[in-house]
Amino acid sequence: MKYPVFLLSVMFACVAPTTRAAWYWPFGNDEDSPDAKPRLHRLLENANDLIEQAEDAALDGDAEKALELYNSALTNLVDVAAKNPDRAEKPEFAPLRNKIAATSAAIDSIRFAQVNRNIRAVAVTDTTELQRKYDEEQARKKGLKKPEPKKPAAKTPEEKPAVRERERPAPSTPAPETAAEKPAPAASAPVKKPAPAKPVEVAGLDARVQTALNEIQAKDYAAADLLLADLEKARPNDLNVLILRAAAQNGLKYHLAARRTLEKAMRAHPKHYLPYYNLAYLMFKIEGEGAASARQYYELGRTLGGPQDARLERRFK
């Protein structure tokens, strides 16, 4: 009869340290006693419920609702600590302190993602301008001596050649006929050379990227994907366009298409962490993939200088 007792004591000795590390349980207190202090798991019930709702909202893409719920949970946790000052710094309340830190990190992570999204949207102008200059440089290398984007800066130089063209036929024809012919070239010359077309396209591209971003935020994924498909043809390797299109495809539940789009972004921008992070989140939605694949992409993104994503790391556990 002693062997089972010994076995139970060994099991308790092995389990007790891990139990204390993960969850404090005051064995000496009687919860039904009027003098007993409420156990921590009772005090954390409301906060735990709010945190679960916040995590669900974040996974659904509703960042504002997630922030609201996380802030409510954080307020609840801080109140629990404030109402129990004699226990707040003891080992009993270690899970509470950990939850406060984790909830604060989740709030910071969502806010960082929002700021990063706004930065990417604002940076589209600079990116397309650099792309335009790159296209001009490539055109020169291929032997195109007069790339169109350079001409719209000054309109007066374009008018002078038009005047010269009108003056050239004057010596070979009588004065009355030249006077009659002059209006025709004047009307046709600007039509043949619409030099400002390129800059208008660039500005239009930026506006359409912002429109696509607004449609994704409004969950109109079909309209966003249709617009971004055209934008991808105009800028096949633009990081912002590719990531936004993957977001639209994900919203439409086209997870494999979103994966192909993000892999294209990864190949075009192998040193940028954003495609890797987005692929990590996407792995949880693709059948046959999961935490192991997501962790690989996340760790690759971290090696490229990506920030810590506490919400993603929690999903690995």
PDB file of C-alpha atoms in Angstrom:
ATOM      1  CA  MET A   1       0.000   0.000   0.000  1.00  0.00           C
ATOM      2  CA  LYS A   2       2.961   2.373   0.425  1.00  0.00           C
ATOM      3  CA  TYR A   3       3.962   2.222  -3.253  1.00  0.00           C
ATOM      4  CA  PRO A   4       0.907   4.112  -4.581  1.00  0.00           C
ATOM      5  CA  VAL A   5       1.331   6.780  -1.875  1.00  0.00           C
ATOM      6  CA  PHE A   6       4.987   7.244  -2.848  1.00  0.00           C
ATOM      7  CA  LEU A   7       4.027   7.394  -6.521  1.00  0.00           C
ATOM      8  CA  LEU A   8       1.416  10.050  -5.836  1.00  0.00           C
ATOM      9  CA  SER A   9       3.902  12.116  -3.827  1.00  0.00           C
ATOM     10  CA  VAL A  10       6.411  11.984  -6.702  1.00  0.00           C
ATOM     11  CA  MET A  11       3.737  13.011  -9.188  1.00  0.00           C
ATOM     12  CA  PHE A  12       2.731  15.926  -6.966  1.00  0.00           C
ATOM     13  CA  ALA A  13       6.367  17.013  -6.618  1.00  0.00           C
ATOM     14  CA  CYS A  14       6.767  17.032 -10.414  1.00  0.00           C
ATOM     15  CA  VAL A  15       3.490  18.744 -11.201  1.00  0.00           C
ATOM     16  CA  ALA A  16       3.413  21.308  -8.413  1.00  0.00           C
ATOM     17  CA  PRO A  17       6.283  23.540  -9.652  1.00  0.00           C
ATOM     18  CA  THR A  18       4.844  23.776 -13.159  1.00  0.00           C
ATOM     19  CA  THR A  19       1.398  24.386 -11.758  1.00  0.00           C
ATOM     20  CA  ARG A  20       2.670  27.267  -9.663  1.00  0.00           C
ATOM     21  CA  ALA A  21       4.558  28.693 -12.618  1.00  0.00           C
ATOM     22  CA  ALA A  22       1.481  28.679 -14.830  1.00  0.00           C
ATOM     23  CA  TRP A  23      -1.291  29.203 -12.319  1.00  0.00           C
ATOM     24  CA  TYR A  24      -1.389  29.997  -8.625  1.00  0.00           C
ATOM     25  CA  TRP A  25      -3.757  27.943  -6.500  1.00  0.00           C
ATOM     26  CA  PRO A  26      -4.049  28.813  -2.776  1.00  0.00           C
ATOM     27  CA  PHE A  27      -4.550  25.308  -1.385  1.00  0.00           C
ATOM     28  CA  GLY A  28      -4.767  26.540   2.188  1.00  0.00           C
ATOM     29  CA  ASN A  29      -7.802  28.786   1.610  1.00  0.00           C
ATOM     30  CA  ASP A  30     -11.398  27.766   1.812  1.00  0.00           C
ATOM     31  CA  GLU A  31     -13.249  29.559  -0.985  1.00  0.00           C
ATOM     32  CA  ASP A  32     -16.555  29.239   0.849  1.00  0.00           C
ATOM     33  CA  SER A  33     -15.228  30.943   3.964  1.00  0.00           C
ATOM     34  CA  PRO A  34     -16.463  34.543   4.423  1.00  0.00           C
ATOM     35  CA  ASP A  35     -12.921  35.644   5.339  1.00  0.00           C
ATOM     36  CA  ALA A  36     -11.280  33.971   2.345  1.00  0.00           C
ATOM     37  CA  LYS A  37      -9.948  36.201  -0.397  1.00  0.00           C
ATOM     38  CA  PRO A  38     -11.262  35.435  -3.881  1.00  0.00           C
ATOM     39  CA  ARG A  39      -9.003  33.239  -5.925  1.00  0.00           C
ATOM     40  CA  LEU A  40      -7.204  34.817  -8.836  1.00  0.00           C
ATOM     41  CA  HIS A  41      -8.956  32.792 -11.522  1.00  0.00           C
ATOM     42  CA  ARG A  42     -12.259  34.205 -10.256  1.00  0.00           C
ATOM     43  CA  LEU A  43     -10.940  37.757 -10.411  1.00  0.00           C
ATOM     44  CA  LEU A  44      -9.719  37.270 -13.989  1.00  0.00           C
ATOM     45  CA  GLU A  45     -12.908  35.796 -15.437  1.00  0.00           C
ATOM     46  CA  ASN A  46     -14.178  39.064 -16.964  1.00  0.00           C
ATOM     47  CA  ALA A  47     -10.775  40.036 -18.337  1.00  0.00           C
ATOM     48  CA  ASN A  48     -10.233  36.585 -19.850  1.00  0.00           C
ATOM     49  CA  ASP A  49     -13.594  36.764 -21.583  1.00  0.00           C
ATOM     50  CA  LEU A  50     -12.785  40.213 -23.025  1.00  0.00           C
ATOM     51  CA  ILE A  51      -9.364  39.031 -24.218  1.00  0.00           C
ATOM     52  CA  GLU A  52     -10.911  36.056 -26.032  1.00  0.00           C
ATOM     53  CA  GLN A  53     -13.416  38.353 -27.753  1.00  0.00           C
ATOM     54  CA  ALA A  54     -10.603  40.747 -28.702  1.00  0.00           C
ATOM     55  CA  GLU A  55      -8.553  37.922 -30.219  1.00  0.00           C
ATOM     56  CA  ASP A  56     -11.549  36.792 -32.282  1.00  0.00           C
ATOM     57  CA  ALA A  57     -12.150  40.354 -33.506  1.00  0.00           C
ATOM     58  CA  ALA A  58      -8.487  40.729 -34.448  1.00  0.00           C
ATOM     59  CA  LEU A  59      -8.545  37.466 -36.406  1.00  0.00           C
ATOM     60  CA  ASP A  60     -11.665  38.675 -38.230  1.00  0.00           C
ATOM     61  CA  GLY A  61      -9.798  41.833 -39.239  1.00  0.00           C
ATOM     62  CA  ASP A  62     -11.843  44.223 -37.065  1.00  0.00           C
ATOM     63  CA  ALA A  63      -8.946  46.153 -35.536  1.00  0.00           C
ATOM     64  CA  GLU A  64     -11.075  48.882 -33.936  1.00  0.00           C
ATOM     65  CA  LYS A  65     -13.279  46.392 -32.080  1.00  0.00           C
ATOM     66  CA  ALA A  66     -10.210  44.409 -31.018  1.00  0.00           C
ATOM     67  CA  LEU A  67      -8.584  47.554 -29.618  1.00  0.00           C
ATOM     68  CA  GLU A  68     -11.750  48.457 -27.722  1.00  0.00           C
ATOM     69  CA  LEU A  69     -11.992  44.990 -26.162  1.00  0.00           C
ATOM     70  CA  TYR A  70      -8.283  44.813 -25.331  1.00  0.00           C
ATOM     71  CA  ASN A  71      -8.454  48.234 -23.651  1.00  0.00           C
ATOM     72  CA  SER A  72     -11.477  47.115 -21.614  1.00  0.00           C
ATOM     73  CA  ALA A  73      -9.611  43.968 -20.575  1.00  0.00           C
ATOM     74  CA  LEU A  74      -6.539  45.992 -19.630  1.00  0.00           C
ATOM     75  CA  THR A  75      -8.654  48.353 -17.522  1.00  0.00           C
ATOM     76  CA  ASN A  76     -10.210  45.342 -15.793  1.00  0.00           C
ATOM     77  CA  LEU A  77      -6.800  43.798 -15.078  1.00  0.00           C
ATOM     78  CA  VAL A  78      -5.401  47.044 -13.685  1.00  0.00           C
ATOM     79  CA  ASP A  79      -8.482  47.407 -11.456  1.00  0.00           C
ATOM     80  CA  VAL A  80      -7.940  43.901 -10.071  1.00  0.00           C
ATOM     81  CA  ALA A  81      -4.350  44.791  -9.198  1.00  0.00           C
ATOM     82  CA  ALA A  82      -5.396  48.122  -7.660  1.00  0.00           C
ATOM     83  CA  LYS A  83      -8.081  46.492  -5.503  1.00  0.00           C
ATOM     84  CA  ASN A  84      -5.641  43.887  -4.185  1.00  0.00           C
ATOM     85  CA  PRO A  85      -2.476  45.874  -3.393  1.00  0.00           C
ATOM     86  CA  ASP A  86      -1.334  43.412  -0.720  1.00  0.00           C
ATOM     87  CA  ARG A  87      -1.364  40.534  -3.231  1.00  0.00           C
ATOM     88  CA  ALA A  88      -0.400  42.338  -6.449  1.00  0.00           C
ATOM     89  CA  GLU A  89       3.377  41.895  -6.025  1.00  0.00           C
ATOM     90  CA  LYS A  90       3.256  38.357  -4.660  1.00  0.00           C
ATOM     91  CA  PRO A  91       3.822  35.172  -6.720  1.00  0.00           C
ATOM     92  CA  GLU A  92       0.096  34.529  -6.488  1.00  0.00           C
ATOM     93  CA  PHE A  93      -0.559  37.434  -8.874  1.00  0.00           C
ATOM     94  CA  ALA A  94       2.212  36.614 -11.378  1.00  0.00           C
ATOM     95  CA  PRO A  95      -0.386  35.501 -13.990  1.00  0.00           C
ATOM     96  CA  LEU A  96      -2.116  38.864 -13.580  1.00  0.00           C
ATOM     97  CA  ARG A  97       1.111  40.763 -14.244  1.00  0.00           C
ATOM     98  CA  ASN A  98       1.796  38.569 -17.263  1.00  0.00           C
ATOM     99  CA  LYS A  99      -1.682  39.212 -18.650  1.00  0.00           C
ATOM    100  CA  ILE A 100      -1.269  42.977 -18.239  1.00  0.00           C
ATOM    101  CA  ALA A 101       2.001  42.828 -20.187  1.00  0.00           C
ATOM    102  CA  ALA A 102       0.545  40.554 -22.887  1.00  0.00           C
ATOM    103  CA  THR A 103      -2.576  42.700 -23.309  1.00  0.00           C
ATOM    104  CA  SER A 104      -0.486  45.866 -23.593  1.00  0.00           C
ATOM    105  CA  ALA A 105       1.690  44.143 -26.200  1.00  0.00           C
ATOM    106  CA  ALA A 106      -1.399  43.105 -28.189  1.00  0.00           C
ATOM    107  CA  ILE A 107      -2.668  46.697 -28.193  1.00  0.00           C
ATOM    108  CA  ASP A 108       0.735  47.963 -29.331  1.00  0.00           C
ATOM    109  CA  SER A 109       0.864  45.320 -32.067  1.00  0.00           C
ATOM    110  CA  ILE A 110      -2.511  46.341 -33.525  1.00  0.00           C
ATOM    111  CA  ARG A 111      -1.633  50.031 -33.367  1.00  0.00           C
ATOM    112  CA  PHE A 112       1.704  49.339 -35.017  1.00  0.00           C
ATOM    113  CA  ALA A 113      -0.078  47.469 -37.820  1.00  0.00           C
ATOM    114  CA  GLN A 114      -2.460  50.413 -38.310  1.00  0.00           C
ATOM    115  CA  VAL A 115       0.398  52.916 -38.435  1.00  0.00           C
ATOM    116  CA  ASN A 116       2.349  50.656 -40.767  1.00  0.00           C
ATOM    117  CA  ARG A 117      -0.659  50.373 -43.068  1.00  0.00           C
ATOM    118  CA  ASN A 118      -1.017  54.165 -43.187  1.00  0.00           C
ATOM    119  CA  ILE A 119       2.699  54.578 -43.835  1.00  0.00           C
ATOM    120  CA  ARG A 120       2.506  52.120 -46.715  1.00  0.00           C
ATOM    121  CA  ALA A 121      -0.478  53.955 -48.164  1.00  0.00           C
ATOM    122  CA  VAL A 122       1.299  57.314 -47.962  1.00  0.00           C
ATOM    123  CA  ALA A 123       4.519  55.855 -49.323  1.00  0.00           C
ATOM    124  CA  VAL A 124       2.835  54.714 -52.518  1.00  0.00           C
ATOM    125  CA  THR A 125       3.452  58.136 -54.090  1.00  0.00           C
ATOM    126  CA  ASP A 126       7.181  57.901 -53.488  1.00  0.00           C
ATOM    127  CA  THR A 127       7.309  54.312 -54.676  1.00  0.00           C
ATOM    128  CA  THR A 128       5.579  55.014 -57.969  1.00  0.00           C
ATOM    129  CA  GLU A 129       7.708  58.098 -58.561  1.00  0.00           C
ATOM    130  CA  LEU A 130      10.827  56.008 -58.101  1.00  0.00           C
ATOM    131  CA  GLN A 131       9.361  53.373 -60.384  1.00  0.00           C
ATOM    132  CA  ARG A 132       8.683  56.032 -63.033  1.00  0.00           C
ATOM    133  CA  LYS A 133      12.283  57.205 -62.879  1.00  0.00           C
ATOM    134  CA  TYR A 134      13.453  53.615 -63.091  1.00  0.00           C
ATOM    135  CA  ASP A 135      11.306  53.076 -66.205  1.00  0.00           C
ATOM    136  CA  GLU A 136      12.817  56.161 -67.821  1.00  0.00           C
ATOM    137  CA  GLU A 137      16.302  54.904 -67.064  1.00  0.00           C
ATOM    138  CA  GLN A 138      15.502  51.532 -68.577  1.00  0.00           C
ATOM    139  CA  ALA A 139      14.066  53.241 -71.660  1.00  0.00           C
ATOM    140  CA  ARG A 140      17.310  55.155 -72.164  1.00  0.00           C
ATOM    141  CA  LYS A 141      19.336  51.958 -71.870  1.00  0.00           C
ATOM    142  CA  LYS A 142      17.199  50.321 -74.537  1.00  0.00           C
ATOM    143  CA  GLY A 143      17.884  53.190 -76.953  1.00  0.00           C
ATOM    144  CA  LEU A 144      14.709  55.264 -76.622  1.00  0.00           C
ATOM    145  CA  LYS A 145      16.189  58.731 -76.848  1.00  0.00           C
ATOM    146  CA  LYS A 146      13.091  60.701 -75.902  1.00  0.00           C
ATOM    147  CA  PRO A 147      11.181  59.155 -72.972  1.00  0.00           C
ATOM    148  CA  GLU A 148       7.773  60.789 -72.707  1.00  0.00           C
ATOM    149  CA  PRO A 149       7.744  61.535 -68.923  1.00  0.00           C
ATOM    150  CA  LYS A 150      10.457  64.201 -69.284  1.00  0.00           C
ATOM    151  CA  LYS A 151       8.473  66.533 -71.572  1.00  0.00           C
ATOM    152  CA  PRO A 152       5.448  67.590 -69.448  1.00  0.00           C
ATOM    153  CA  ALA A 153       7.574  69.762 -67.126  1.00  0.00           C
ATOM    154  CA  ALA A 154       7.697  72.682 -69.573  1.00  0.00           C
ATOM    155  CA  LYS A 155       4.922  73.480 -72.012  1.00  0.00           C
ATOM    156  CA  THR A 156       6.553  76.490 -73.752  1.00  0.00           C
ATOM    157  CA  PRO A 157       9.348  74.455 -75.397  1.00  0.00           C
ATOM    158  CA  GLU A 158       6.674  72.256 -76.981  1.00  0.00           C
ATOM    159  CA  GLU A 159       4.901  75.258 -78.474  1.00  0.00           C
ATOM    160  CA  LYS A 160       8.068  76.654 -80.107  1.00  0.00           C
ATOM    161  CA  PRO A 161       8.705  73.596 -82.337  1.00  0.00           C
ATOM    162  CA  ALA A 162       5.045  73.747 -83.372  1.00  0.00           C
ATOM    163  CA  VAL A 163       5.522  77.360 -84.492  1.00  0.00           C
ATOM    164  CA  ARG A 164       8.674  76.421 -86.375  1.00  0.00           C
ATOM    165  CA  GLU A 165       6.826  73.652 -88.195  1.00  0.00           C
ATOM    166  CA  ARG A 166       4.224  76.144 -89.314  1.00  0.00           C
ATOM    167  CA  GLU A 167       6.884  78.532 -90.566  1.00  0.00           C
ATOM    168  CA  ARG A 168       8.709  75.931 -92.661  1.00  0.00           C
ATOM    169  CA  PRO A 169       6.164  75.629 -95.522  1.00  0.00           C
ATOM    170  CA  ALA A 170       5.883  79.455 -95.821  1.00  0.00           C
ATOM    171  CA  PRO A 171       8.668  79.995 -98.441  1.00  0.00           C
ATOM    172  CA  SER A 172       7.245  77.394-100.869  1.00  0.00           C
ATOM    173  CA  THR A 173       3.621  78.610-100.799  1.00  0.00           C
ATOM    174  CA  PRO A 174       1.948  81.996-101.294  1.00  0.00           C
ATOM    175  CA  ALA A 175       1.239  84.124 -98.264  1.00  0.00           C
ATOM    176  CA  PRO A 176      -2.571  83.774 -98.383  1.00  0.00           C
ATOM    177  CA  GLU A 177      -2.339  79.987 -98.454  1.00  0.00           C
ATOM    178  CA  THR A 178       0.081  79.840 -95.532  1.00  0.00           C
ATOM    179  CA  ALA A 179      -2.273  82.026 -93.564  1.00  0.00           C
ATOM    180  CA  ALA A 180      -5.022  79.561 -94.288  1.00  0.00           C
ATOM    181  CA  GLU A 181      -2.846  76.561 -93.456  1.00  0.00           C
ATOM    182  CA  LYS A 182      -1.508  77.845 -90.158  1.00  0.00           C
ATOM    183  CA  PRO A 183      -4.583  77.072 -88.022  1.00  0.00           C
ATOM    184  CA  ALA A 184      -4.614  73.380 -89.058  1.00  0.00           C
ATOM    185  CA  PRO A 185      -1.164  72.446 -87.661  1.00  0.00           C
ATOM    186  CA  ALA A 186      -1.866  74.514 -84.557  1.00  0.00           C
ATOM    187  CA  ALA A 187      -4.903  72.385 -83.812  1.00  0.00           C
ATOM    188  CA  SER A 188      -3.283  69.056 -84.658  1.00  0.00           C
ATOM    189  CA  ALA A 189       0.153  69.446 -83.053  1.00  0.00           C
ATOM    190  CA  PRO A 190      -0.954  69.328 -79.389  1.00  0.00           C
ATOM    191  CA  VAL A 191      -3.276  66.393 -80.133  1.00  0.00           C
ATOM    192  CA  LYS A 192      -0.458  64.306 -81.600  1.00  0.00           C
ATOM    193  CA  LYS A 193       1.814  64.800 -78.586  1.00  0.00           C
ATOM    194  CA  PRO A 194      -0.152  64.555 -75.305  1.00  0.00           C
ATOM    195  CA  ALA A 195       3.005  64.808 -73.218  1.00  0.00           C
ATOM    196  CA  PRO A 196       1.249  65.163 -69.824  1.00  0.00           C
ATOM    197  CA  ALA A 197      -0.324  61.696 -70.202  1.00  0.00           C
ATOM    198  CA  LYS A 198       2.342  59.865 -68.182  1.00  0.00           C
ATOM    199  CA  PRO A 199       2.183  62.052 -65.054  1.00  0.00           C
ATOM    200  CA  VAL A 200      -1.607  61.853 -65.104  1.00  0.00           C
ATOM    201  CA  GLU A 201      -1.348  58.059 -65.133  1.00  0.00           C
ATOM    202  CA  VAL A 202       1.039  58.110 -62.171  1.00  0.00           C
ATOM    203  CA  ALA A 203      -1.260  60.353 -60.156  1.00  0.00           C
ATOM    204  CA  GLY A 204      -4.208  58.173 -61.171  1.00  0.00           C
ATOM    205  CA  LEU A 205      -2.345  55.076 -59.979  1.00  0.00           C
ATOM    206  CA  ASP A 206      -1.840  56.586 -56.532  1.00  0.00           C
ATOM    207  CA  ALA A 207      -5.500  57.532 -56.281  1.00  0.00           C
ATOM    208  CA  ARG A 208      -6.589  54.023 -57.284  1.00  0.00           C
ATOM    209  CA  VAL A 209      -4.282  52.435 -54.708  1.00  0.00           C
ATOM    210  CA  GLN A 210      -5.894  54.602 -52.024  1.00  0.00           C
ATOM    211  CA  THR A 211      -9.338  53.667 -53.364  1.00  0.00           C
ATOM    212  CA  ALA A 212      -8.434  49.976 -53.167  1.00  0.00           C
ATOM    213  CA  LEU A 213      -7.223  50.426 -49.590  1.00  0.00           C
ATOM    214  CA  ASN A 214     -10.503  52.124 -48.647  1.00  0.00           C
ATOM    215  CA  GLU A 215     -12.506  49.298 -50.249  1.00  0.00           C
ATOM    216  CA  ILE A 216     -10.567  46.667 -48.300  1.00  0.00           C
ATOM    217  CA  GLN A 217     -11.156  48.547 -45.061  1.00  0.00           C
ATOM    218  CA  ALA A 218     -14.866  48.683 -45.973  1.00  0.00           C
ATOM    219  CA  LYS A 219     -14.716  44.887 -46.673  1.00  0.00           C
ATOM    220  CA  ASP A 220     -15.698  45.375 -50.313  1.00  0.00           C
ATOM    221  CA  TYR A 221     -13.112  42.789 -51.292  1.00  0.00           C
ATOM    222  CA  ALA A 222     -14.487  41.995 -54.768  1.00  0.00           C
ATOM    223  CA  ALA A 223     -14.271  45.617 -55.929  1.00  0.00           C
ATOM    224  CA  ALA A 224     -10.815  45.973 -54.396  1.00  0.00           C
ATOM    225  CA  ASP A 225      -9.530  42.811 -56.092  1.00  0.00           C
ATOM    226  CA  LEU A 226     -10.862  43.925 -59.483  1.00  0.00           C
ATOM    227  CA  LEU A 227      -9.144  47.301 -59.161  1.00  0.00           C
ATOM    228  CA  LEU A 228      -5.906  45.825 -57.838  1.00  0.00           C
ATOM    229  CA  ALA A 229      -5.750  43.333 -60.720  1.00  0.00           C
ATOM    230  CA  ASP A 230      -5.467  46.308 -63.095  1.00  0.00           C
ATOM    231  CA  LEU A 231      -2.961  48.027 -60.829  1.00  0.00           C
ATOM    232  CA  GLU A 232      -0.827  44.888 -60.731  1.00  0.00           C
ATOM    233  CA  LYS A 233      -0.618  44.954 -64.534  1.00  0.00           C
ATOM    234  CA  ALA A 234       0.610  48.549 -64.379  1.00  0.00           C
ATOM    235  CA  ARG A 235       3.046  47.870 -61.516  1.00  0.00           C
ATOM    236  CA  PRO A 236       3.657  44.086 -61.416  1.00  0.00           C
ATOM    237  CA  ASN A 237       6.292  44.265 -58.655  1.00  0.00           C
ATOM    238  CA  ASP A 238       4.887  47.080 -56.512  1.00  0.00           C
ATOM    239  CA  LEU A 239       4.969  45.830 -52.903  1.00  0.00           C
ATOM    240  CA  ASN A 240       1.963  47.889 -51.810  1.00  0.00           C
ATOM    241  CA  VAL A 241      -0.186  46.705 -54.704  1.00  0.00           C
ATOM    242  CA  LEU A 242       0.735  43.042 -54.156  1.00  0.00           C
ATOM    243  CA  ILE A 243       0.089  43.074 -50.409  1.00  0.00           C
ATOM    244  CA  LEU A 244      -3.212  44.895 -50.841  1.00  0.00           C
ATOM    245  CA  ARG A 245      -4.308  42.417 -53.504  1.00  0.00           C
ATOM    246  CA  ALA A 246      -3.407  39.491 -51.254  1.00  0.00           C
ATOM    247  CA  ALA A 247      -5.548  41.091 -48.528  1.00  0.00           C
ATOM    248  CA  ALA A 248      -8.481  41.389 -50.949  1.00  0.00           C
ATOM    249  CA  GLN A 249      -8.062  37.769 -52.076  1.00  0.00           C
ATOM    250  CA  ASN A 250      -7.907  36.635 -48.465  1.00  0.00           C
ATOM    251  CA  GLY A 251     -11.121  38.532 -47.759  1.00  0.00           C
ATOM    252  CA  LEU A 252     -12.751  36.662 -50.657  1.00  0.00           C
ATOM    253  CA  LYS A 253     -11.493  33.342 -49.162  1.00  0.00           C
ATOM    254  CA  TYR A 254      -9.194  32.837 -52.168  1.00  0.00           C
ATOM    255  CA  HIS A 255      -6.417  31.698 -49.869  1.00  0.00           C
ATOM    256  CA  LEU A 256      -4.312  29.924 -52.497  1.00  0.00           C
ATOM    257  CA  ALA A 257      -4.489  32.950 -54.794  1.00  0.00           C
ATOM    258  CA  ALA A 258      -3.450  35.160 -51.878  1.00  0.00           C
ATOM    259  CA  ARG A 259      -0.545  32.813 -51.240  1.00  0.00           C
ATOM    260  CA  ARG A 260       0.627  33.084 -54.863  1.00  0.00           C
ATOM    261  CA  THR A 261       0.382  36.867 -54.711  1.00  0.00           C
ATOM    262  CA  LEU A 262       2.412  37.038 -51.496  1.00  0.00           C
ATOM    263  CA  GLU A 263       5.006  34.638 -52.887  1.00  0.00           C
ATOM    264  CA  LYS A 264       5.327  36.950 -55.883  1.00  0.00           C
ATOM    265  CA  ALA A 265       5.837  39.880 -53.492  1.00  0.00           C
ATOM    266  CA  MET A 266       8.427  37.824 -51.612  1.00  0.00           C
ATOM    267  CA  ARG A 267      10.349  37.100 -54.822  1.00  0.00           C
ATOM    268  CA  ALA A 268      10.190  40.734 -55.928  1.00  0.00           C
ATOM    269  CA  HIS A 269      11.200  42.047 -52.479  1.00  0.00           C
ATOM    270  CA  PRO A 270      13.228  39.242 -50.835  1.00  0.00           C
ATOM    271  CA  LYS A 271      14.655  41.551 -48.154  1.00  0.00           C
ATOM    272  CA  HIS A 272      11.341  42.985 -46.934  1.00  0.00           C
ATOM    273  CA  TYR A 273       9.622  41.309 -43.981  1.00  0.00           C
ATOM    274  CA  LEU A 274       6.004  42.181 -44.842  1.00  0.00           C
ATOM    275  CA  PRO A 275       5.394  39.371 -47.380  1.00  0.00           C
ATOM    276  CA  TYR A 276       6.764  36.835 -44.870  1.00  0.00           C
ATOM    277  CA  TYR A 277       4.562  38.095 -42.013  1.00  0.00           C
ATOM    278  CA  ASN A 278       1.460  38.056 -44.213  1.00  0.00           C
ATOM    279  CA  LEU A 279       2.281  34.527 -45.363  1.00  0.00           C
ATOM    280  CA  ALA A 280       2.659  33.492 -41.725  1.00  0.00           C
ATOM    281  CA  TYR A 281      -0.886  34.663 -40.955  1.00  0.00           C
ATOM    282  CA  LEU A 282      -2.193  33.061 -44.138  1.00  0.00           C
ATOM    283  CA  MET A 283      -0.777  29.631 -43.226  1.00  0.00           C
ATOM    284  CA  PHE A 284      -3.419  29.277 -40.500  1.00  0.00           C
ATOM    285  CA  LYS A 285      -6.156  29.492 -43.147  1.00  0.00           C
ATOM    286  CA  ILE A 286      -4.756  27.081 -45.743  1.00  0.00           C
ATOM    287  CA  GLU A 287      -5.664  23.420 -45.387  1.00  0.00           C
ATOM    288  CA  GLY A 288      -2.610  21.267 -44.758  1.00  0.00           C
ATOM    289  CA  GLU A 289      -0.589  24.150 -43.363  1.00  0.00           C
ATOM    290  CA  GLY A 290      -0.593  25.533 -39.851  1.00  0.00           C
ATOM    291  CA  ALA A 291       1.575  26.761 -37.009  1.00  0.00           C
ATOM    292  CA  ALA A 292       4.756  25.047 -38.221  1.00  0.00           C
ATOM    293  CA  SER A 293       4.665  26.701 -41.652  1.00  0.00           C
ATOM    294  CA  ALA A 294       3.572  30.005 -40.148  1.00  0.00           C
ATOM    295  CA  ARG A 295       6.483  29.944 -37.696  1.00  0.00           C
ATOM    296  CA  GLN A 296       8.974  29.404 -40.542  1.00  0.00           C
ATOM    297  CA  TYR A 297       7.739  32.456 -42.435  1.00  0.00           C
ATOM    298  CA  TYR A 298       7.615  34.533 -39.252  1.00  0.00           C
ATOM    299  CA  GLU A 299      11.176  33.627 -38.282  1.00  0.00           C
ATOM    300  CA  LEU A 300      12.377  34.474 -41.799  1.00  0.00           C
ATOM    301  CA  GLY A 301      10.679  37.863 -41.490  1.00  0.00           C
ATOM    302  CA  ARG A 302      12.308  38.438 -38.115  1.00  0.00           C
ATOM    303  CA  THR A 303      15.762  37.759 -39.593  1.00  0.00           C
ATOM    304  CA  LEU A 304      15.024  40.506 -42.133  1.00  0.00           C
ATOM    305  CA  GLY A 305      14.432  43.046 -39.367  1.00  0.00           C
ATOM    306  CA  GLY A 306      10.710  42.595 -38.828  1.00  0.00           C
ATOM    307  CA  PRO A 307       9.291  43.680 -35.432  1.00  0.00           C
ATOM    308  CA  GLN A 308       7.976  41.233 -32.862  1.00  0.00           C
ATOM    309  CA  ASP A 309       4.351  40.261 -33.466  1.00  0.00           C
ATOM    310  CA  ALA A 310       2.970  39.162 -30.100  1.00  0.00           C
ATOM    311  CA  ARG A 311      -0.412  38.093 -31.501  1.00  0.00           C
ATOM    312  CA  LEU A 312       1.230  35.852 -34.083  1.00  0.00           C
ATOM    313  CA  GLU A 313       3.575  34.371 -31.493  1.00  0.00           C
ATOM    314  CA  ARG A 314       0.627  33.480 -29.247  1.00  0.00           C
ATOM    315  CA  ARG A 315      -0.866  31.436 -32.057  1.00  0.00           C
ATOM    316  CA  PHE A 316       2.268  29.299 -32.229  1.00  0.00           C
ATOM    317  CA  LYS A 317       1.672  28.028 -28.693  1.00  0.00           C
TER     318      LYS A 317
END
